[in-house]
Coordinates of N, CA, C and O and ligand atoms in Angstrom, one line a residue:
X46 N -1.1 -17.5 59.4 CA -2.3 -17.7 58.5 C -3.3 -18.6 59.2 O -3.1 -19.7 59.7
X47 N -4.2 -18.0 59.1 CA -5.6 -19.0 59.7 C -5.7 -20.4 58.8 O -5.1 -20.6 57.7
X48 N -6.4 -21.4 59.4 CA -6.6 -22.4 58.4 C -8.4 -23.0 59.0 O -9.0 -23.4 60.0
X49 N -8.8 -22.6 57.9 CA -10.5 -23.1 57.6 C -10.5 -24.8 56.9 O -9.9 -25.2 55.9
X50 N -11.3 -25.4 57.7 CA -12.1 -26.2 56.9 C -12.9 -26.4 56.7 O -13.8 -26.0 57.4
X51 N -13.3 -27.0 55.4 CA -14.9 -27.1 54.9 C -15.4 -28.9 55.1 O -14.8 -29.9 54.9
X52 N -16.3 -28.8 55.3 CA -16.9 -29.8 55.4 C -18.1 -30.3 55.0 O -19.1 -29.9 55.6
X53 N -18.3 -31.1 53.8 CA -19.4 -30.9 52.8 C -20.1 -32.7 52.9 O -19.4 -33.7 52.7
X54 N -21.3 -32.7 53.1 CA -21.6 -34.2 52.9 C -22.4 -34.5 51.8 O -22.4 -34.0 50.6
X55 N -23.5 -35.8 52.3 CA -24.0 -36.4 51.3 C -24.2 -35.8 50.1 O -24.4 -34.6 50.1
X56 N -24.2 -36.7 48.8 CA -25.1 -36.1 47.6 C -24.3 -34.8 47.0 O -24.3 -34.7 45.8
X57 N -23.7 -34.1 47.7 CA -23.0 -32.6 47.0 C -21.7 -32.8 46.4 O -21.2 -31.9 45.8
X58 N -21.3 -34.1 46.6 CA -20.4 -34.6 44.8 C -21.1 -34.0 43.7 O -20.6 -33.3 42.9
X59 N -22.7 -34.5 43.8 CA -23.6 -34.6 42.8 C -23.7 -33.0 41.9 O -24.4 -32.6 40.9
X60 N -22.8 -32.2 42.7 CA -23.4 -30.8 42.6 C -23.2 -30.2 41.1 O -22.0 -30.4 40.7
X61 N -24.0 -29.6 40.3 CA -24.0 -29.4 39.1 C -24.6 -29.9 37.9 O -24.9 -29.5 36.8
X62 N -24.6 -31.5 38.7 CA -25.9 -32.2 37.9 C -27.2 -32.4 38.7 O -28.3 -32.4 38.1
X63 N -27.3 -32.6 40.4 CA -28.3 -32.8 40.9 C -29.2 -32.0 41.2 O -28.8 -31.1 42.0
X64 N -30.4 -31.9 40.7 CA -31.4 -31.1 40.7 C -30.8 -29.5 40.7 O -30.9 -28.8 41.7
X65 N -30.2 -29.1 39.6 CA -30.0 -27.8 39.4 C -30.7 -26.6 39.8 O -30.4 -25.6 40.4
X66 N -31.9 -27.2 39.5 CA -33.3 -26.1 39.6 C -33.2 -25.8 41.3 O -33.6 -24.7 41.8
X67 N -32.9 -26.6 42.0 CA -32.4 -25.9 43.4 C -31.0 -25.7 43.6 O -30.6 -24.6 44.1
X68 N -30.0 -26.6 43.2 CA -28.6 -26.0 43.8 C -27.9 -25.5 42.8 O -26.7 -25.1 42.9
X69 N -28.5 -25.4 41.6 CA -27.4 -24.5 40.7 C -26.6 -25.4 39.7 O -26.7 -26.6 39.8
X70 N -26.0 -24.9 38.9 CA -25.0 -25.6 37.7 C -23.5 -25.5 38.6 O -22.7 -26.1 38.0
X71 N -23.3 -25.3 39.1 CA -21.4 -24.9 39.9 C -21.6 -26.7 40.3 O -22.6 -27.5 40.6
X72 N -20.2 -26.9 40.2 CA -19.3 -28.2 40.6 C -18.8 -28.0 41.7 O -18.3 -26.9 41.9
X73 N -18.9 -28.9 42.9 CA -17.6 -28.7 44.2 C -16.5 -28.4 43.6 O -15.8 -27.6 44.1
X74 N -16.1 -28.8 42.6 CA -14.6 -28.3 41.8 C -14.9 -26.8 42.3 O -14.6 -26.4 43.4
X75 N -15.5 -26.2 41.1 CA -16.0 -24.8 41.1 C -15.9 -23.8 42.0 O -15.3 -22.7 42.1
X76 N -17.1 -25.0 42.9 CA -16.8 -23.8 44.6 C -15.8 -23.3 45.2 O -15.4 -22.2 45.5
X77 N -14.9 -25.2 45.4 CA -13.9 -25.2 46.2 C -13.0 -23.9 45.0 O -12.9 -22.9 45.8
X78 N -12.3 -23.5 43.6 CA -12.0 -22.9 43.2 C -12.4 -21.3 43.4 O -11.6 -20.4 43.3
X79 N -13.5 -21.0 43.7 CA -14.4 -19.7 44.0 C -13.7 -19.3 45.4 O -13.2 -18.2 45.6
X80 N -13.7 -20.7 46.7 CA -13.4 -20.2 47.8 C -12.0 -19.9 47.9 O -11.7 -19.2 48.8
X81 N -11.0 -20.4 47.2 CA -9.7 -20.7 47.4 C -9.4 -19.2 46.9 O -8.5 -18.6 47.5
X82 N -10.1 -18.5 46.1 CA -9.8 -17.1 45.6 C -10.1 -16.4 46.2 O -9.4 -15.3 46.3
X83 N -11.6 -16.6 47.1 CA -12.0 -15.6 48.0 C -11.1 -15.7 49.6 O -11.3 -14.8 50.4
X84 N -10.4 -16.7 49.7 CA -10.0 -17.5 51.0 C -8.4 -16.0 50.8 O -7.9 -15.2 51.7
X85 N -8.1 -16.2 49.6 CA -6.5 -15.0 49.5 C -6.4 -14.0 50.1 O -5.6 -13.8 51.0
X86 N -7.4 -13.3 49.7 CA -7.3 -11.5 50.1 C -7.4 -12.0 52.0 O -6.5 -11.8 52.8
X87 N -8.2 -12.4 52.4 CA -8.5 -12.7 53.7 C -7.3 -13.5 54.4 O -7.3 -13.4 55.7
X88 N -6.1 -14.2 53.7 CA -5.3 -15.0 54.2 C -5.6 -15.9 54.7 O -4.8 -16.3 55.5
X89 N -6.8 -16.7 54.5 CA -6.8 -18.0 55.1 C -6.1 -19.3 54.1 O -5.9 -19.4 52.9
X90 N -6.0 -20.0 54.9 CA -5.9 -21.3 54.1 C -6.8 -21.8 54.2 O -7.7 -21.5 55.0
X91 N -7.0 -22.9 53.2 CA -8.8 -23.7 53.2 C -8.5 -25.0 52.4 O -7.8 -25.3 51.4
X92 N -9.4 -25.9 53.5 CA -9.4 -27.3 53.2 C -10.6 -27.5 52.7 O -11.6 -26.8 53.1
X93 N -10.7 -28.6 51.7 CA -11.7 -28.9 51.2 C -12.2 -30.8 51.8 O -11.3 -31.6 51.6
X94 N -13.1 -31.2 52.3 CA -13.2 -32.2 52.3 C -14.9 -32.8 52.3 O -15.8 -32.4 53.1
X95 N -15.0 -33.8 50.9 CA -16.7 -33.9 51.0 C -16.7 -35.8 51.2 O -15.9 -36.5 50.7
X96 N -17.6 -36.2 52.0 CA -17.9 -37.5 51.5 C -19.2 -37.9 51.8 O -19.8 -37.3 52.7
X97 N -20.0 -39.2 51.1 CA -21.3 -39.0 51.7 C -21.6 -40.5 52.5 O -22.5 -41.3 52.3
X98 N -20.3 -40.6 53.8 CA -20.5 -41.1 54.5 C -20.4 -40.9 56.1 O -19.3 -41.0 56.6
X99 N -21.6 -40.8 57.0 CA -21.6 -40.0 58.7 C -20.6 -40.1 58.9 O -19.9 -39.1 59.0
X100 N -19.9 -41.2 59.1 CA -18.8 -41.3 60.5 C -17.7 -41.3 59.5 O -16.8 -42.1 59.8
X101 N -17.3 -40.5 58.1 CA -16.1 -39.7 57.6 C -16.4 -38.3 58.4 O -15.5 -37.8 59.1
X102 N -17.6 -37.7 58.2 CA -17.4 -36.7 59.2 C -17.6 -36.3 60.2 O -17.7 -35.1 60.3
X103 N -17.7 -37.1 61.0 CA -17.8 -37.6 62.5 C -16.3 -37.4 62.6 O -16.0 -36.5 63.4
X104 N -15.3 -38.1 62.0 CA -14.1 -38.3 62.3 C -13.3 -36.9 61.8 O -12.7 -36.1 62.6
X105 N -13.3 -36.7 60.6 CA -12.7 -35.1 60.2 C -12.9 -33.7 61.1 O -12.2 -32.7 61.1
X106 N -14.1 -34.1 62.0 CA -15.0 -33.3 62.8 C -13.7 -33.4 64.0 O -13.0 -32.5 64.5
X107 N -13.7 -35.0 64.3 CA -12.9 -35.0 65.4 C -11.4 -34.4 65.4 O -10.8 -33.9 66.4
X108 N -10.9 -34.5 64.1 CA -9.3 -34.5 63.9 C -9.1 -33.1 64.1 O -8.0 -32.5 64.5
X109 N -10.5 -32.4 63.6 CA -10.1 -30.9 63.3 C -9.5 -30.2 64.7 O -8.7 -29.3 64.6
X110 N -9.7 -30.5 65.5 CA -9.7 -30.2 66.8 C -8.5 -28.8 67.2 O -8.6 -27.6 67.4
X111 N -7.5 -29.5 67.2 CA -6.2 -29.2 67.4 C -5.8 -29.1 65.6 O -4.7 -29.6 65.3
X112 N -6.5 -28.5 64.4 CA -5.5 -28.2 63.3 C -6.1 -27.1 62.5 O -5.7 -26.9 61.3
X113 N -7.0 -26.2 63.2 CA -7.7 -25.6 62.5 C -8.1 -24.7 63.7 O -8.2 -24.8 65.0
X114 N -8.4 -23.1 62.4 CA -9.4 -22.4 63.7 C -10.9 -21.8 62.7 O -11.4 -20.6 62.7
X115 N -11.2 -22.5 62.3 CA -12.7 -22.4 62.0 C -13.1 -23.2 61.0 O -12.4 -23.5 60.2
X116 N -14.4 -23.5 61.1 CA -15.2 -24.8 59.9 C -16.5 -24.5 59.6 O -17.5 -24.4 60.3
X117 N -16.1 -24.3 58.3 CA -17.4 -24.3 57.5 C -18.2 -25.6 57.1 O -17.6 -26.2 56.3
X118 N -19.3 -26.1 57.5 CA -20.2 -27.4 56.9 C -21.5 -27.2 56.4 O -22.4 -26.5 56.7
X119 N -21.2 -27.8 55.7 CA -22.5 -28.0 54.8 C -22.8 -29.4 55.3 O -22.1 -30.3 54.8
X120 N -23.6 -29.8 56.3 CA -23.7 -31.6 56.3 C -24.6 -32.1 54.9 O -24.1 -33.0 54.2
X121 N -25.3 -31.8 54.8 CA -26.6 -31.7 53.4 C -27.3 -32.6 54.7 O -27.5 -32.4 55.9
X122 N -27.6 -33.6 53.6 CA -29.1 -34.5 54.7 C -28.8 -34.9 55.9 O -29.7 -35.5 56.4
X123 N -27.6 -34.8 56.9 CA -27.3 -35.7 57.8 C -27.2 -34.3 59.1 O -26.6 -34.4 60.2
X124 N -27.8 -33.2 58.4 CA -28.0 -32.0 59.2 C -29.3 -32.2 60.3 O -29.3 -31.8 61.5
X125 N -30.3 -32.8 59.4 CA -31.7 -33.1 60.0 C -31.4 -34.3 60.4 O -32.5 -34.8 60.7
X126 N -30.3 -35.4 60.6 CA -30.3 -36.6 61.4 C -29.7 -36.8 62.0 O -29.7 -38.0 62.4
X127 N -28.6 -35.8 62.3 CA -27.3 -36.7 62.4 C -26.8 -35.9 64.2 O -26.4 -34.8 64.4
X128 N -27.2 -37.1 65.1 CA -26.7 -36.6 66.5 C -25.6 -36.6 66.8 O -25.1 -35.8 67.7
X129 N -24.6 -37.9 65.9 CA -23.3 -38.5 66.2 C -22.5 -36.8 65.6 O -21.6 -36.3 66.2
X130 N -23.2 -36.0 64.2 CA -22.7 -35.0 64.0 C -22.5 -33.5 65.4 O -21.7 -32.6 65.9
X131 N -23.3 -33.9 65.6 CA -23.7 -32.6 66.9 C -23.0 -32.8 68.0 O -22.7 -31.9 68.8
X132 N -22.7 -34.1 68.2 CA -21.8 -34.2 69.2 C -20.4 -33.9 68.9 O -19.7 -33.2 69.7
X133 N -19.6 -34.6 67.6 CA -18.7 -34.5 67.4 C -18.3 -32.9 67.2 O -17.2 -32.5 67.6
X134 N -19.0 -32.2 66.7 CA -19.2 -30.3 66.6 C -18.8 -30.2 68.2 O -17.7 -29.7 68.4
X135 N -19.4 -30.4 69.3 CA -19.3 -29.9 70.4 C -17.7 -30.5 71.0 O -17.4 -30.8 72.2
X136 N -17.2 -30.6 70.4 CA -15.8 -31.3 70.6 C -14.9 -30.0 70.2 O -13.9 -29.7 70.8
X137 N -15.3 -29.3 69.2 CA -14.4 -28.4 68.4 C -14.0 -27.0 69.8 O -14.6 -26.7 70.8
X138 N -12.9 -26.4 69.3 CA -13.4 -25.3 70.1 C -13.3 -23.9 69.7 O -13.3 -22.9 70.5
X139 N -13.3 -23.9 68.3 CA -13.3 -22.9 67.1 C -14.6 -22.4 66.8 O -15.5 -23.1 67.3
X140 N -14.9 -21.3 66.1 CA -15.9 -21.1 65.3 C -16.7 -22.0 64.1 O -16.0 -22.2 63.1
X141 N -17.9 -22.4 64.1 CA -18.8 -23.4 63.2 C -19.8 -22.6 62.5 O -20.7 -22.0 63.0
X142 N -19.5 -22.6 61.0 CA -20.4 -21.7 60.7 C -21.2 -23.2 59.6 O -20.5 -24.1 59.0
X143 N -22.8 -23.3 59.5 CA -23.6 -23.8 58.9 C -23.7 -23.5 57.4 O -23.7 -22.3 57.4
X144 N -23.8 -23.8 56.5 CA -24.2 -23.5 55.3 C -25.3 -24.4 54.1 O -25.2 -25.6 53.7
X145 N -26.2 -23.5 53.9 CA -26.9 -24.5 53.1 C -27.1 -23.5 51.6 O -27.2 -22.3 51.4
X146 N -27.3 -24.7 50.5 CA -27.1 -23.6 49.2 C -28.2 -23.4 49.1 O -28.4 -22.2 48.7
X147 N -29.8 -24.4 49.5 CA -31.1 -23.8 49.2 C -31.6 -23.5 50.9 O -31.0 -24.0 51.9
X148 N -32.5 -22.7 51.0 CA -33.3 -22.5 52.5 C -34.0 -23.9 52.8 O -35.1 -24.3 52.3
X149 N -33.2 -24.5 53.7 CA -34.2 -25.6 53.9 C -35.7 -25.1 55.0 O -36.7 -25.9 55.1
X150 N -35.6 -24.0 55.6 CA -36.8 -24.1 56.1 C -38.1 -23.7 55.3 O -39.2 -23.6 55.9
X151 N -37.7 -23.5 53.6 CA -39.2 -23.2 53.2 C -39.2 -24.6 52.1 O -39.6 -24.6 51.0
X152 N -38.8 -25.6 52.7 CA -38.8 -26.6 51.7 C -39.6 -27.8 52.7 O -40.5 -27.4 53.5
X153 N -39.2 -29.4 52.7 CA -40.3 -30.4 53.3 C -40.1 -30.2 54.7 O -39.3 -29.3 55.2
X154 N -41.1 -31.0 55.6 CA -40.8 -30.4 56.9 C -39.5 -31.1 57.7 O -38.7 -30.7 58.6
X155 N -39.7 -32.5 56.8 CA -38.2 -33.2 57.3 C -37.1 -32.6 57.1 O -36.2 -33.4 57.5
X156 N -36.4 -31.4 56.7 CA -35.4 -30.2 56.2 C -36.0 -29.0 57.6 O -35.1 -28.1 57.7
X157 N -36.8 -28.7 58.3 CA -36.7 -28.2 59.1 C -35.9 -27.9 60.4 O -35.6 -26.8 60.8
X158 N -35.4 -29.4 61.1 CA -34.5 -29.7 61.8 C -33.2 -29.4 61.8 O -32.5 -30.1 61.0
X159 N -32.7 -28.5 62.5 CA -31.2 -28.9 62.5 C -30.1 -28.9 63.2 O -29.6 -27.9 63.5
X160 N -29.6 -30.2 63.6 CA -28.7 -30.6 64.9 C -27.4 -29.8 64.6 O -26.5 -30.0 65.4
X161 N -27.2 -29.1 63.8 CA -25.6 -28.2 63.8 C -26.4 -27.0 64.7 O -26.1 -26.7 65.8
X162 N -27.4 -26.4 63.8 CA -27.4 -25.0 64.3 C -27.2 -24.4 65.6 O -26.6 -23.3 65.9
X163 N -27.8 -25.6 66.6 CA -27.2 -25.2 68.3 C -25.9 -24.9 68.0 O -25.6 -23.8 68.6
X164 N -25.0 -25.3 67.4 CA -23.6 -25.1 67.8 C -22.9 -24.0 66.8 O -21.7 -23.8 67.1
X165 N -23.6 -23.4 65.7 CA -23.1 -22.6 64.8 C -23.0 -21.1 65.6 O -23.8 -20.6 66.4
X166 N -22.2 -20.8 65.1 CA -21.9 -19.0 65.0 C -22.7 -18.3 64.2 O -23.1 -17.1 64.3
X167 N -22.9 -19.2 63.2 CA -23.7 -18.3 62.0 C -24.3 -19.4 61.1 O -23.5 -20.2 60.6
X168 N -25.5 -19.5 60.8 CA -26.4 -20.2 59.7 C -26.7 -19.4 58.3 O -27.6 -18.5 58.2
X169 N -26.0 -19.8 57.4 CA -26.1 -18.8 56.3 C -26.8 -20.0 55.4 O -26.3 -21.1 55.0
X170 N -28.1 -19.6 55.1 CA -29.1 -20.4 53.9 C -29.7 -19.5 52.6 O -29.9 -18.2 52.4
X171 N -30.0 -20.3 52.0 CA -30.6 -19.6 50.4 C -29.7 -19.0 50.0 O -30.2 -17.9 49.5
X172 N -28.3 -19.1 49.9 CA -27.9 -17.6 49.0 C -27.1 -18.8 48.1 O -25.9 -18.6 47.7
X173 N -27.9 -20.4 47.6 CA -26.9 -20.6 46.6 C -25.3 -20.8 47.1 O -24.8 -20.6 48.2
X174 N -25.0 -21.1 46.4 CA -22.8 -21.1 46.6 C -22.1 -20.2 46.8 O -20.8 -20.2 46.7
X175 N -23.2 -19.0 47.0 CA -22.5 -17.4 47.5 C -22.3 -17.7 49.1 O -21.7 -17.0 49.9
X176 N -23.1 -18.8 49.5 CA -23.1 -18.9 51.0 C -21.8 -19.2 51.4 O -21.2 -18.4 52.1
X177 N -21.2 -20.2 51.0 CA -19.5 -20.4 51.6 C -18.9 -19.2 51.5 O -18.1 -19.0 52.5
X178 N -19.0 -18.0 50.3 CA -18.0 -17.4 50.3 C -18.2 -16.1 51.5 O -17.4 -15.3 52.0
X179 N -19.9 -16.5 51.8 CA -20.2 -15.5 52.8 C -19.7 -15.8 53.8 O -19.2 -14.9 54.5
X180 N -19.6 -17.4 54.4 CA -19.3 -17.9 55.3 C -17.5 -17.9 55.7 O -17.1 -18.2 56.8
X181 N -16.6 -17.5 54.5 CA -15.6 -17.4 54.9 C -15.3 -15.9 55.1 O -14.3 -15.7 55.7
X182 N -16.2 -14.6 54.5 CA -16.2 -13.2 55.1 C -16.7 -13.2 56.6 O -16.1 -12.8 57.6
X183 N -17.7 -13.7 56.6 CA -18.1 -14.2 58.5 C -17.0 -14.5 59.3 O -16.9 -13.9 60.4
X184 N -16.4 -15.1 59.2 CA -15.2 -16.1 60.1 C -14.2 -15.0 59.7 O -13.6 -14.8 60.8
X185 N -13.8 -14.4 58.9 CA -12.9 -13.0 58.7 C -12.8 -12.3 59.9 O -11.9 -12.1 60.7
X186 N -14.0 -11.9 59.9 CA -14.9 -11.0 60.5 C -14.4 -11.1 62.4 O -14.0 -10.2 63.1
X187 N -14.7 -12.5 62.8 CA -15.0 -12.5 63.7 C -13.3 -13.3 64.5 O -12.8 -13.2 65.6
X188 N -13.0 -13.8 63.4 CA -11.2 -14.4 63.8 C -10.4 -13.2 64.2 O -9.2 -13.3 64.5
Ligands
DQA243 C1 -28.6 -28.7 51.6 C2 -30.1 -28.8 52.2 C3 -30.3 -30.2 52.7 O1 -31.7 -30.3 53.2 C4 -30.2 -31.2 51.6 O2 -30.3 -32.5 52.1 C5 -28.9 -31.1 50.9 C6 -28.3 -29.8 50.6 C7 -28.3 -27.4 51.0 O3 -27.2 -27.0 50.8 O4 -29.3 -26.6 50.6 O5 -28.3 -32.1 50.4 O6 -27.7 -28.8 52.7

């Protein structure tokens, strides 16, 4: 059995009450329950881990190394800042798939940037919280 991790940062605790009108009514509860269902038929196993602090996932980034063979992240804001992230990514030696629930490139310009994407297999944006589950048919696909 494969084993997926997710990796979810700042602010997306908030998910369900924070600005709905972009990310929707669904809870990380929710998702992580949406992916765990969609994770079955596929046989993966799936970890859930969110915090909205860099160097938690800086570090989960690093642990993943040797315990996993593919990772899903959502960084949220620390996508457009975060080098200590990009480095620790180039550490992995699995598949990295990016996920964002709204398109950040039609939103501020500071959301244009993004230090994962060099290292992703696949950037899946705008599809909302349908994106993780896209992002674990992706890594199906290609595991
Ligand atoms: C986000 C987009 C980011 O720009 C933003 O900072 C987030 C969420 C998304 O899922 O659309 O917190 O990653």
């Amino acid at each position: 059995m494969k084993k997926i991790l997710f990796i979810i940062g700042p602010n997306l605790n908030l998910l369900g009450i924070r600005e709905p009108e972009i990310y929707g009514h669904q809870t990380l509860s929710d998702i992580e329950k949406m992916c765990a269902e969609a994770a079955r038929p596929l046989n993966f196993q799936i970890e859930f881990k969110q915090s909205n602090y860099e160097g938690d996932l800086v570090t989960w980034i690093q642990d993943a190394r040797d315990e996993y063979d593919g990772l899903i992240i959502n960084a949220a804001a620390y996508t457009h800042t975060s080098v200590a992230i990009h480095d620790a990514l180039k550490f992995l030696k699995f598949p990295i798939i990016e996920v964002h629930q709204s398109d950040p490139s039609t939103r501020e310009s500071f959301r244009h940037i993004s230090y994962i994407e060099p290292l992703a297999a696949k950037v899946i944006k705008g599809l909302g919280t349908k994106g993780y589950t896209e992002a674990l048919a992706y890594l199906h696909e290609i595991l």
